[in-house]
Coordinates of C-alpha atoms and ligand atoms in Angstrom, one line a residue:
X1 CA 17.7 -4.6 -2.6
X2 CA 13.6 -4.5 -4.0
X3 CA 12.9 -7.5 -2.1
X4 CA 14.7 -10.5 -0.5
X5 CA 14.2 -13.2 -2.9
X6 CA 14.2 -12.9 -6.6
X7 CA 11.0 -11.6 -8.4
X8 CA 12.4 -12.4 -12.0
X9 CA 14.2 -14.6 -14.0
X10 CA 12.6 -13.3 -17.7
X11 CA 11.3 -9.6 -16.9
X12 CA 14.5 -7.3 -16.9
X13 CA 14.6 -5.5 -13.7
X14 CA 16.8 -3.1 -12.1
X15 CA 16.7 -0.8 -9.1
X16 CA 17.2 2.5 -9.6
X17 CA 17.4 3.7 -5.7
X18 CA 20.3 2.2 -3.9
X19 CA 22.4 5.4 -5.2
X20 CA 22.5 9.1 -5.2
X21 CA 19.7 11.3 -6.8
X22 CA 19.9 14.7 -7.4
X23 CA 17.4 16.5 -4.6
X24 CA 16.0 19.9 -5.0
X25 CA 13.5 21.4 -2.1
X26 CA 11.4 23.7 -3.9
X27 CA 10.4 25.8 -1.0
X28 CA 12.2 27.3 1.7
X29 CA 15.7 28.8 2.1
X30 CA 17.5 26.4 -0.2
X31 CA 14.5 26.4 -2.8
X32 CA 16.0 25.4 -6.1
X33 CA 19.6 24.4 -4.6
X34 CA 20.4 21.0 -5.8
X35 CA 22.1 18.0 -3.4
X36 CA 23.3 14.9 -3.8
X37 CA 21.2 12.6 -1.9
X38 CA 21.4 8.7 -1.3
X39 CA 18.0 6.9 -1.8
X40 CA 15.7 5.7 -0.4
X41 CA 15.7 7.9 2.0
X42 CA 13.7 10.9 3.9
X43 CA 15.1 14.2 3.9
X44 CA 15.2 14.7 7.5
X45 CA 18.0 12.8 7.4
X46 CA 19.9 15.6 5.7
X47 CA 21.5 18.7 7.4
X48 CA 19.3 21.6 6.9
X49 CA 16.0 19.2 6.2
X50 CA 15.7 18.0 9.7
X51 CA 12.2 20.3 9.6
X52 CA 11.2 20.6 6.1
X53 CA 7.7 20.5 5.0
X54 CA 7.6 21.1 1.4
X55 CA 7.8 19.7 -2.2
X56 CA 11.2 18.3 -3.0
X57 CA 12.4 17.2 -6.5
X58 CA 14.4 14.1 -7.0
X59 CA 16.2 13.2 -10.6
X60 CA 18.1 10.4 -11.9
X61 CA 19.0 9.5 -15.3
X62 CA 19.4 6.0 -17.1
X63 CA 19.5 4.3 -20.3
X64 CA 16.5 2.4 -21.8
X65 CA 13.8 1.8 -24.6
X66 CA 10.8 0.4 -25.4
X67 CA 7.7 -0.3 -22.8
X68 CA 9.0 0.7 -19.2
X69 CA 7.5 0.1 -16.1
X70 CA 8.8 2.3 -13.2
X71 CA 7.9 0.9 -9.8
X72 CA 8.1 3.0 -6.8
X73 CA 7.7 1.1 -3.4
X74 CA 6.8 3.8 -1.4
X75 CA 7.2 7.9 -1.9
X76 CA 6.3 10.0 1.2
X77 CA 3.3 11.3 1.3
X78 CA 2.6 12.6 -1.9
X79 CA 4.2 11.7 -5.2
X80 CA 3.9 12.7 -8.5
X81 CA 6.3 11.4 -11.2
X82 CA 7.4 12.9 -14.6
X83 CA 9.6 10.8 -17.2
X84 CA 11.8 13.1 -19.8
X85 CA 9.5 16.1 -17.9
X86 CA 5.9 14.5 -18.8
X87 CA 3.9 13.5 -15.9
X88 CA 3.4 9.8 -16.3
X89 CA 2.1 9.1 -12.3
X90 CA 0.6 10.5 -9.2
X91 CA 0.0 8.8 -5.9
X92 CA -1.5 9.9 -2.3
X93 CA 0.1 8.0 0.7
X94 CA 3.6 6.8 2.0
X95 CA 3.2 3.4 2.8
X96 CA 1.8 1.5 -0.5
X97 CA 3.6 0.8 -4.0
X98 CA 2.5 2.2 -7.4
X99 CA 3.5 2.1 -10.7
X100 CA 3.8 4.0 -13.9
X101 CA 3.9 2.9 -17.6
X102 CA 5.8 4.9 -20.3
X103 CA 4.9 3.2 -23.7
X104 CA 7.9 2.8 -26.3
X105 CA 10.3 5.2 -25.2
X106 CA 13.3 5.8 -27.5
X107 CA 16.8 4.2 -27.1
X108 CA 18.9 6.8 -24.9
X109 CA 19.1 8.3 -21.8
X110 CA 16.0 9.2 -20.3
X111 CA 15.7 11.4 -17.2
X112 CA 13.1 10.4 -14.2
X113 CA 12.0 12.9 -11.7
X114 CA 9.7 12.3 -8.6
X115 CA 8.4 15.3 -6.8
X116 CA 7.8 14.4 -3.2
X117 CA 5.4 16.5 -1.0
X118 CA 5.0 16.0 3.0
X119 CA 3.2 19.1 3.9
X120 CA -0.4 18.8 5.5
X121 CA -3.3 20.3 3.9
X122 CA -6.8 19.3 3.6
X123 CA -5.9 17.7 0.4
X124 CA -4.5 14.8 2.8
X125 CA -7.1 13.0 4.8
X126 CA -4.3 10.4 6.1
X127 CA -1.1 11.9 6.9
X128 CA -2.3 14.8 8.9
X129 CA -0.3 15.8 12.4
X130 CA -0.1 13.1 14.3
X131 CA 1.3 11.0 17.3
X132 CA 4.3 9.8 14.3
X133 CA 6.1 11.8 12.0
X134 CA 4.9 12.1 8.4
X135 CA 8.2 12.2 6.5
X136 CA 9.4 13.3 3.0
X137 CA 10.9 11.7 0.1
X138 CA 11.7 8.8 -1.9
X139 CA 11.5 6.5 1.3
X140 CA 11.2 3.0 -0.5
X141 CA 13.1 1.7 -3.4
X142 CA 12.3 2.5 -7.0
X143 CA 12.6 0.1 -10.0
X144 CA 12.7 -0.1 -13.7
X145 CA 11.3 -3.0 -15.6
X146 CA 11.1 -3.5 -19.1
X147 CA 8.1 -5.1 -20.3
X148 CA 6.6 -6.0 -23.4
X149 CA 2.4 -5.0 -24.4
X150 CA 1.2 -7.7 -22.0
X151 CA 3.0 -8.3 -18.2
X152 CA 1.7 -9.9 -15.4
X153 CA 0.4 -7.5 -12.5
X154 CA 0.4 -9.8 -9.8
X155 CA 0.1 -13.7 -8.7
X156 CA -1.9 -14.5 -5.5
X157 CA -2.2 -17.6 -4.1
X158 CA -4.9 -18.5 -1.2
X159 CA -4.0 -21.8 0.4
X160 CA -6.6 -24.1 2.2
X161 CA -6.7 -27.5 4.1
X162 CA -9.7 -29.6 2.8
X163 CA -9.8 -33.1 4.4
X164 CA -6.1 -32.9 5.2
X165 CA -5.0 -32.1 1.8
X166 CA -3.6 -28.6 1.0
X167 CA -5.3 -26.9 -1.7
X168 CA -4.8 -23.3 -3.2
X169 CA -7.3 -21.0 -5.3
X170 CA -4.7 -19.1 -7.8
X171 CA -5.4 -15.8 -9.4
X172 CA -3.1 -14.4 -11.6
X173 CA -3.7 -10.8 -13.2
X174 CA -2.5 -9.7 -16.6
X175 CA -2.4 -6.6 -17.8
X176 CA -2.3 -6.3 -21.3
X177 CA -2.0 -3.3 -23.3
X178 CA -3.2 -4.1 -26.9
X179 CA -4.6 -7.0 -28.7
X180 CA -1.7 -8.7 -30.2
X181 CA -1.4 -12.7 -30.9
X182 CA -2.1 -15.6 -28.9
X183 CA -0.1 -15.9 -25.5
X184 CA 0.0 -18.5 -22.9
X185 CA -0.1 -18.5 -19.3
X186 CA 1.5 -20.9 -16.9
X187 CA 1.7 -21.0 -13.3
X188 CA 4.5 -23.3 -11.2
X189 CA 3.5 -23.2 -7.7
X190 CA 5.3 -25.0 -5.1
X191 CA 6.9 -27.2 -8.0
X192 CA 3.5 -27.9 -9.7
X193 CA 2.3 -26.8 -12.9
X194 CA -0.9 -25.1 -13.9
X195 CA -1.2 -23.8 -17.2
X196 CA -3.9 -21.9 -18.8
X197 CA -5.0 -22.4 -22.6
X198 CA -3.6 -20.3 -25.0
X199 CA -5.5 -17.3 -25.9
X200 CA -5.8 -14.0 -27.7
X201 CA -6.3 -11.2 -25.1
X202 CA -8.1 -8.2 -25.6
X203 CA -6.5 -4.9 -24.3
X204 CA -6.9 -4.3 -20.6
X205 CA -6.5 -6.4 -17.4
X206 CA -7.5 -10.1 -17.3
X207 CA -7.8 -12.2 -14.5
X208 CA -6.7 -16.2 -14.5
X209 CA -7.9 -18.1 -11.8
X210 CA -7.6 -22.1 -10.9
X211 CA -7.5 -24.2 -8.1
X212 CA -4.4 -26.6 -7.4
X213 CA -4.2 -29.4 -4.9
X214 CA -0.8 -30.2 -3.5
X215 CA 0.9 -33.1 -1.8
X216 CA 3.7 -33.6 0.8
X217 CA 4.2 -29.6 1.3
X218 CA 5.1 -28.5 4.6
X219 CA 2.7 -26.0 6.4
X220 CA 4.2 -22.5 7.1
X221 CA 4.3 -21.8 11.0
X222 CA 6.3 -19.5 13.7
X223 CA 8.2 -22.6 14.5
X224 CA 8.7 -23.9 11.2
X225 CA 8.1 -21.0 8.5
X226 CA 8.1 -22.9 5.2
X227 CA 8.0 -20.9 2.1
X228 CA 7.3 -21.8 -1.3
X229 CA 7.3 -19.9 -4.7
X230 CA 4.6 -19.0 -7.2
X231 CA 6.4 -18.3 -10.5
X232 CA 3.7 -16.9 -13.4
X233 CA 5.5 -17.2 -16.9
X234 CA 4.2 -15.8 -20.0
X235 CA 4.8 -17.1 -23.4
X236 CA 4.5 -16.7 -27.2
X237 CA 4.9 -19.2 -29.3
X238 CA 6.8 -21.4 -26.4
X239 CA 9.1 -18.7 -25.7
X240 CA 8.9 -16.8 -22.2
X241 CA 8.5 -13.2 -22.6
X242 CA 7.5 -12.1 -18.8
X243 CA 7.3 -13.3 -15.3
X244 CA 6.6 -12.6 -11.8
X245 CA 7.9 -14.9 -8.9
X246 CA 6.3 -14.6 -5.7
X247 CA 6.9 -16.3 -2.6
X248 CA 3.7 -17.8 -0.1
X249 CA 3.5 -20.5 2.6
X250 CA 0.8 -23.3 3.6
X251 CA -1.3 -21.9 6.6
X252 CA -4.9 -21.3 6.8
X253 CA -5.8 -18.9 9.8
X254 CA -9.6 -18.7 10.9
X255 CA -11.5 -17.9 14.0
X256 CA -13.5 -20.3 16.3
X257 CA -15.1 -19.0 19.3
X258 CA -13.0 -16.7 21.4
X259 CA -9.7 -18.1 19.5
X260 CA -7.8 -17.3 16.3
X261 CA -6.6 -20.5 15.1
X262 CA -3.3 -21.1 12.8
X263 CA -3.7 -24.5 11.4
X264 CA -6.1 -25.6 13.3
X265 CA -4.1 -24.5 16.5
X266 CA -5.0 -21.8 18.8
X267 CA -2.7 -18.6 18.6
X268 CA -1.3 -16.9 21.7
X269 CA 0.0 -13.4 20.5
X270 CA 2.7 -12.1 22.2
X271 CA 3.2 -9.3 20.2
X272 CA 5.1 -5.4 20.0
X273 CA 3.6 -2.6 18.1
X274 CA 6.3 -1.0 15.6
X275 CA 6.7 2.0 13.6
X276 CA 9.0 2.5 10.9
X277 CA 11.3 5.1 12.5
X278 CA 15.1 5.9 13.2
X279 CA 16.5 9.1 14.4
X280 CA 18.8 8.7 11.4
X281 CA 16.9 7.4 8.8
X282 CA 13.4 8.6 9.4
X283 CA 11.1 5.8 7.8
X284 CA 13.4 4.7 5.5
X285 CA 15.3 2.0 7.2
X286 CA 17.7 -0.1 5.7
X287 CA 16.9 -3.9 5.7
X288 CA 19.6 -4.7 8.0
X289 CA 17.8 -2.3 10.4
X290 CA 14.4 -3.6 9.9
X291 CA 16.4 -7.4 10.5
X292 CA 17.9 -5.7 13.6
X293 CA 14.3 -4.7 14.9
X294 CA 13.3 -8.6 14.2
X295 CA 16.0 -9.7 16.2
X296 CA 15.3 -7.2 19.2
X297 CA 11.5 -8.5 19.2
X298 CA 12.6 -12.2 18.9
X299 CA 15.0 -11.5 21.7
X300 CA 12.2 -10.0 23.7
X301 CA 10.0 -13.3 23.1
X302 CA 7.3 -11.7 21.0
X303 CA 6.0 -13.6 18.3
X304 CA 3.8 -10.9 16.5
X305 CA 4.5 -7.5 15.5
X306 CA 1.9 -4.8 14.7
X307 CA 2.5 -2.3 11.8
X308 CA 1.2 0.5 13.7
X309 CA -0.3 2.2 11.8
X310 CA 0.0 2.1 8.1
X311 CA 1.1 -1.0 5.6
X312 CA 5.1 -1.7 5.9
X313 CA 7.8 -2.1 3.6
X314 CA 7.5 -5.5 1.8
X315 CA 10.9 -5.9 2.7
X316 CA 10.1 -6.5 6.3
X317 CA 7.3 -8.6 5.5
X318 CA 9.5 -10.6 3.3
X319 CA 12.0 -11.0 6.6
X320 CA 8.8 -11.7 8.8
X321 CA 7.8 -14.5 6.6
X322 CA 11.2 -16.1 6.8
X323 CA 11.6 -15.8 10.6
X324 CA 8.2 -16.9 11.4
X325 CA 6.7 -13.7 13.0
X326 CA 3.1 -13.0 12.6
X327 CA 1.9 -10.0 11.5
X328 CA -1.3 -7.6 12.3
X329 CA -1.1 -5.4 9.3
X330 CA -3.2 -2.5 9.4
X331 CA -4.1 0.0 6.4
X332 CA -3.0 3.8 7.3
X333 CA -5.0 6.1 9.9
X334 CA -4.4 6.8 13.4
X335 CA -6.9 8.6 15.7
X336 CA -8.9 10.4 12.9
X337 CA -11.5 12.3 14.4
X338 CA -15.5 12.3 13.5
X339 CA -14.5 15.8 12.0
X340 CA -11.2 14.1 10.0
X341 CA -13.3 11.3 9.1
X342 CA -15.6 13.4 7.3
X343 CA -12.8 15.3 5.2
X344 CA -14.4 14.8 1.4
X345 CA -11.0 13.3 0.5
X346 CA -11.1 10.6 3.3
X347 CA -13.3 8.0 2.2
X348 CA -11.1 7.4 -1.3
X349 CA -7.9 7.9 0.2
X350 CA -8.6 5.3 3.3
X351 CA -9.9 3.0 0.7
X352 CA -7.5 3.3 -2.0
X353 CA -4.9 2.0 0.8
X354 CA -6.8 -0.6 2.2
X355 CA -7.1 -1.9 -1.5
X356 CA -3.5 -1.5 -2.2
X357 CA -2.3 -3.0 0.9
X358 CA -4.4 -6.3 0.4
X359 CA -3.5 -6.8 -3.0
X360 CA 0.1 -6.0 -2.7
X361 CA 0.7 -8.0 0.3
X362 CA -2.0 -10.8 0.1
X363 CA 0.6 -13.7 -0.3
X364 CA 2.7 -13.1 3.0
X365 CA 2.0 -16.0 5.4
X366 CA 3.2 -14.0 8.0
X367 CA 0.2 -11.4 8.0
X368 CA -2.4 -13.7 9.7
X369 CA -5.0 -10.6 10.3
X370 CA -5.8 -7.1 8.8
X371 CA -6.6 -4.1 10.8
X372 CA -8.2 -0.7 9.6
X373 CA -8.5 2.7 11.2
X374 CA -6.8 2.5 14.6
X375 CA -8.8 4.8 17.2
X376 CA -10.8 6.4 14.5
X377 CA -14.6 7.3 15.6
X378 CA -15.8 3.9 15.8
X379 CA -18.2 5.1 18.0
X380 CA -20.3 7.2 15.4
X381 CA -22.8 5.9 13.0
X382 CA -20.9 7.8 10.3
X383 CA -17.8 6.3 11.3
X384 CA -19.3 2.8 11.4
X385 CA -20.3 2.9 8.0
X386 CA -16.9 3.6 7.2
X387 CA -15.5 0.8 9.1
X388 CA -18.0 -1.7 7.3
X389 CA -17.1 -0.4 3.9
X390 CA -13.4 -1.0 4.4
X391 CA -14.1 -3.9 5.9
X392 CA -16.1 -5.0 2.8
X393 CA -13.3 -4.0 0.9
X394 CA -11.1 -6.5 2.4
X395 CA -13.4 -9.1 2.5
X396 CA -14.3 -8.8 -1.1
X397 CA -10.2 -8.9 -2.0
X398 CA -9.1 -11.7 0.5
X399 CA -11.9 -14.1 2.0
X400 CA -8.9 -15.7 3.9
X401 CA -7.8 -13.5 6.8
X402 CA -9.6 -12.4 9.7
X403 CA -10.3 -8.8 10.0
X404 CA -10.0 -6.0 13.3
X405 CA -9.7 -2.7 14.6
X406 CA -8.0 -1.2 17.3
X407 CA -10.4 0.9 19.4
X408 CA -10.3 3.4 22.1
X409 CA -13.8 3.8 22.2
X410 CA -14.5 2.0 25.5
X411 CA -17.9 1.5 26.4
X412 CA -18.9 3.6 23.5
X413 CA -17.9 1.7 20.4
X414 CA -20.7 0.3 17.8
X415 CA -18.5 -1.3 15.4
X416 CA -17.7 -4.7 17.1
X417 CA -20.5 -6.2 14.5
X418 CA -18.2 -5.8 11.6
X419 CA -14.9 -7.6 12.4
X420 CA -14.0 -11.3 13.0
X421 CA -11.9 -9.9 16.2
X422 CA -12.3 -7.5 18.6
X423 CA -9.3 -5.3 19.9
X424 CA -8.8 -2.6 22.0
X425 CA -5.9 0.0 23.0
X426 CA -5.9 0.7 27.0
X427 CA -3.4 2.1 29.0
X428 CA -4.2 1.9 32.7
X429 CA -1.8 3.5 35.1
X430 CA -0.8 5.8 32.5
X431 CA -4.1 7.6 31.1
X432 CA -6.2 6.5 33.8
X433 CA -5.6 5.2 37.4
X434 CA -7.9 2.0 37.2
X435 CA -5.8 -1.0 37.9
X436 CA -5.3 -3.1 34.6
X437 CA -7.2 -6.4 35.8
X438 CA -10.2 -4.5 37.0
X439 CA -10.3 -2.5 33.8
X440 CA -10.1 -5.2 31.5
X441 CA -12.6 -7.0 33.5
X442 CA -15.1 -4.3 33.2
X443 CA -14.5 -3.8 29.7
X444 CA -14.8 -7.2 28.3
X445 CA -18.0 -7.8 30.5
X446 CA -19.2 -4.9 28.6
X447 CA -18.1 -6.3 25.1
X448 CA -19.9 -9.7 26.2
X449 CA -23.0 -8.3 27.6
X450 CA -23.8 -5.4 25.4
X451 CA -22.2 -5.6 21.7
X452 CA -21.8 -7.9 18.8
X453 CA -18.3 -8.6 19.4
X454 CA -19.8 -11.2 22.0
X455 CA -17.8 -14.2 21.8
X456 CA -15.2 -13.3 19.4
X457 CA -11.6 -13.3 20.0
X458 CA -10.5 -10.6 22.1
X459 CA -7.0 -8.7 21.5
X460 CA -5.3 -6.0 23.5
X461 CA -3.6 -4.3 20.9
X462 CA -2.0 -1.7 23.2
X463 CA -0.6 -1.2 26.4
X464 CA 2.4 0.9 27.4
X465 CA 3.7 4.1 29.5
X466 CA 6.1 6.6 28.8
X467 CA 9.6 6.6 30.1
X468 CA 12.7 8.6 29.2
X469 CA 15.7 6.7 28.6
X470 CA 18.5 7.2 31.2
X471 CA 15.8 9.1 33.4
X472 CA 15.9 7.1 36.4
X473 CA 14.5 7.9 39.9
X474 CA 14.6 6.3 43.2
X475 CA 10.7 7.0 43.6
X476 CA 9.7 6.2 40.1
X477 CA 8.7 9.4 39.0
X478 CA 6.3 9.7 36.0
X479 CA 8.5 9.4 33.0
X480 CA 11.1 7.6 34.4
X481 CA 12.2 4.4 33.5
X482 CA 11.5 2.9 36.8
X483 CA 7.9 4.1 36.5
X484 CA 7.3 2.5 32.9
X485 CA 8.5 -0.7 34.2
X486 CA 6.5 -0.9 36.9
X487 CA 3.3 0.1 34.9
X488 CA 4.2 -2.3 32.1
X489 CA 4.7 -5.1 34.9
X490 CA 1.1 -4.3 35.9
X491 CA -0.4 -4.4 32.6
X492 CA 1.3 -7.1 30.8
X493 CA 1.2 -9.2 33.9
X494 CA -3.0 -8.6 34.1
X495 CA -3.4 -8.8 30.3
X496 CA -1.4 -12.2 30.0
X497 CA -3.5 -13.8 32.9
X498 CA -6.7 -12.8 31.4
X499 CA -8.6 -16.1 30.4
X500 CA -10.5 -14.4 27.5
X501 CA -7.8 -12.7 25.8
X502 CA -6.1 -14.3 22.8
X503 CA -2.9 -11.9 22.9
X504 CA -1.5 -8.4 23.4
X505 CA 0.6 -6.1 21.7
X506 CA 3.1 -3.7 23.8
X507 CA 3.2 -0.1 22.7
X508 CA 5.5 0.1 21.2
X509 CA 9.0 -1.1 20.1
X510 CA 11.1 1.8 19.9
X511 CA 10.4 5.5 20.9
X512 CA 9.7 7.3 17.9
X513 CA 9.3 11.3 16.5
X514 CA 5.8 12.7 16.2
X515 CA 5.0 15.4 14.2
X516 CA 5.4 18.8 15.9
X517 CA 2.7 19.9 14.4
X518 CA 0.4 17.8 16.3
X519 CA 1.3 18.1 19.9
X520 CA 4.1 19.9 21.5
X521 CA 3.6 18.4 24.9
X522 CA 5.0 14.9 24.4
X523 CA 8.7 15.3 25.6
X524 CA 11.2 15.5 23.1
X525 CA 8.6 15.6 20.5
X526 CA 8.6 11.8 20.6
X527 CA 6.3 9.0 21.9
X528 CA 8.9 7.9 24.5
X529 CA 6.6 4.8 25.3
X530 CA 9.2 2.2 23.4
X531 CA 10.6 -0.5 25.5
X532 CA 14.0 0.4 23.7
X533 CA 14.9 3.9 22.8
X534 CA 15.1 5.4 19.4
X535 CA 18.6 4.1 19.1
X536 CA 17.5 0.8 20.2
X537 CA 19.0 0.7 23.7
X538 CA 17.0 -0.8 26.1
X539 CA 15.0 0.5 28.8
X540 CA 14.4 -1.0 32.2
X541 CA 10.9 -2.7 30.8
X542 CA 12.5 -4.4 28.2
X543 CA 13.7 -7.0 30.9
X544 CA 10.3 -6.8 32.3
X545 CA 8.7 -7.9 28.9
X546 CA 11.5 -10.7 28.2
X547 CA 10.5 -12.0 31.7
X548 CA 6.6 -12.1 31.1
X549 CA 6.6 -13.3 27.9
X550 CA 9.2 -16.1 28.6
X551 CA 6.6 -17.2 31.5
X552 CA 3.6 -16.9 30.0
X553 CA 5.3 -19.2 26.8
X554 CA 6.4 -21.6 29.3
X555 CA 2.9 -21.5 30.8
X556 CA 0.6 -21.9 27.7
X557 CA 2.7 -23.6 25.8
X558 CA 2.5 -26.8 28.7
X559 CA -1.1 -26.2 28.4
Ligands
LIG1 C1 -2.9 5.2 20.8 C2 -2.2 5.3 19.2 C3 -1.2 5.4 19.4 C4 -0.1 6.3 20.5 C5 -0.8 5.7 21.5 C6 -0.3 6.6 22.7 O1 -3.2 4.2 21.8 O2 -3.2 4.4 18.9 O3 -0.5 5.6 18.0 O4 -0.4 7.4 20.0 O5 -2.0 5.9 21.9 O6 1.3 6.7 22.9 O7 -1.0 7.2 23.5

């Protein structure tokens, strides 16, 4: 399934994944042999490929003719796409979608090949050996669309309230392959029509913008996640020939003093960080596995998820929109050092994923904040220039959401003047011994006294500790479930009690695989700080989180 709702009534779209493709590894012992694998998937799920780093060619065949648009929602991590042997696209980074166009394909059977590459090299600045796994394969759906010479690329709806009335800025982007006869565009948003005058479009990209007022619509909120559709239709002579349906919610996010406000009311974030990871399926989780993760998160009493450390599968965001779970979505980067940020490919690759994330996920009401560059070199002037540039890219694409980054630079961070929200990853009692309350007070005091982050909303974006599922210890030894529960109890109580903190994200939902090339020191080559293990079996600390989140909810909703 490509999305959780219908995105076209006019344009013909079919999913090419959700079935078996031919898979041919191009390196290693099995190089050149062909296997049948189900897509979307990661090749690590298949016997013999658990540790495969290399290139792999996927192939499928289908009947089609005319102008074809191949949409890949995610290929991990570098992709080349071939149509009948001819290269039609290349894309870097596993976590955003891209598309390729084939003009005037002859009627008959065609071959689509996607070569995925999950190797690390100097060419890859974001997928580097790291504290999570860079898998290989067609990890998200692929769709085939039949388009005319003119088609809708996106419709963006940015709701805002003026004088108690909901309004929305609307932008529709149309791709026009060649100048043709006059076409007309209309958009139906929450049942209301906005029509643009008929015009002859020059070849290239064309944007249409407008503003609309809405009466009697329901606001989107975690308690009542009301969703509406925006349906853009292109017609010629009154006959529709292309369309795109997207979904959005009427909600407004802004910061005021130390608060993040959703529809004017302060948000209290009780969140969990989540990697897209499963021992059997790698980063290619099925929709039902995603929904199960969300159910777990809600059972815990969390109201928010942080998509550490990359843009997530759109279908996960669809589910968050539907269930009212708030999302901190972040671009792709984790812990890049100054040297890694100075990789000549870094700027272009990081900026591309930032643009793709903001453009592709613009309409999701659940995404209340954009994060960038988790734990990168925000303590250096070079790093600061990168943060500044990426924040300005986000601002140019989206004026409606606050921005932040999760810092681990403690009292050396130089970037808090840039975003609207100050955020820190802290691990008291795990990576250092200072008690959580004392540590937080000291850090917060420094931000107020010595940085341009003073007076801004403050979030703790990671706390946590390692615990091996099933390792029980009467004296709460390091790595035991008891120790993890004890540390989480102390950290979480201290953060939730801290008056100036707008919320917290626990690191992390489930244990995850880390890349072996990164650091063999993690037991099981996994990051074991999950509050459930990789199979989603709760550890002792799950009950701690549930109790403390529950108490916090009762306390903050009363006040
Ligand atoms: C960091 C980082 C996470 C993870 C975590 C840990 O703060 O953002 O990706 O590596 O630490 O487990 O140490």
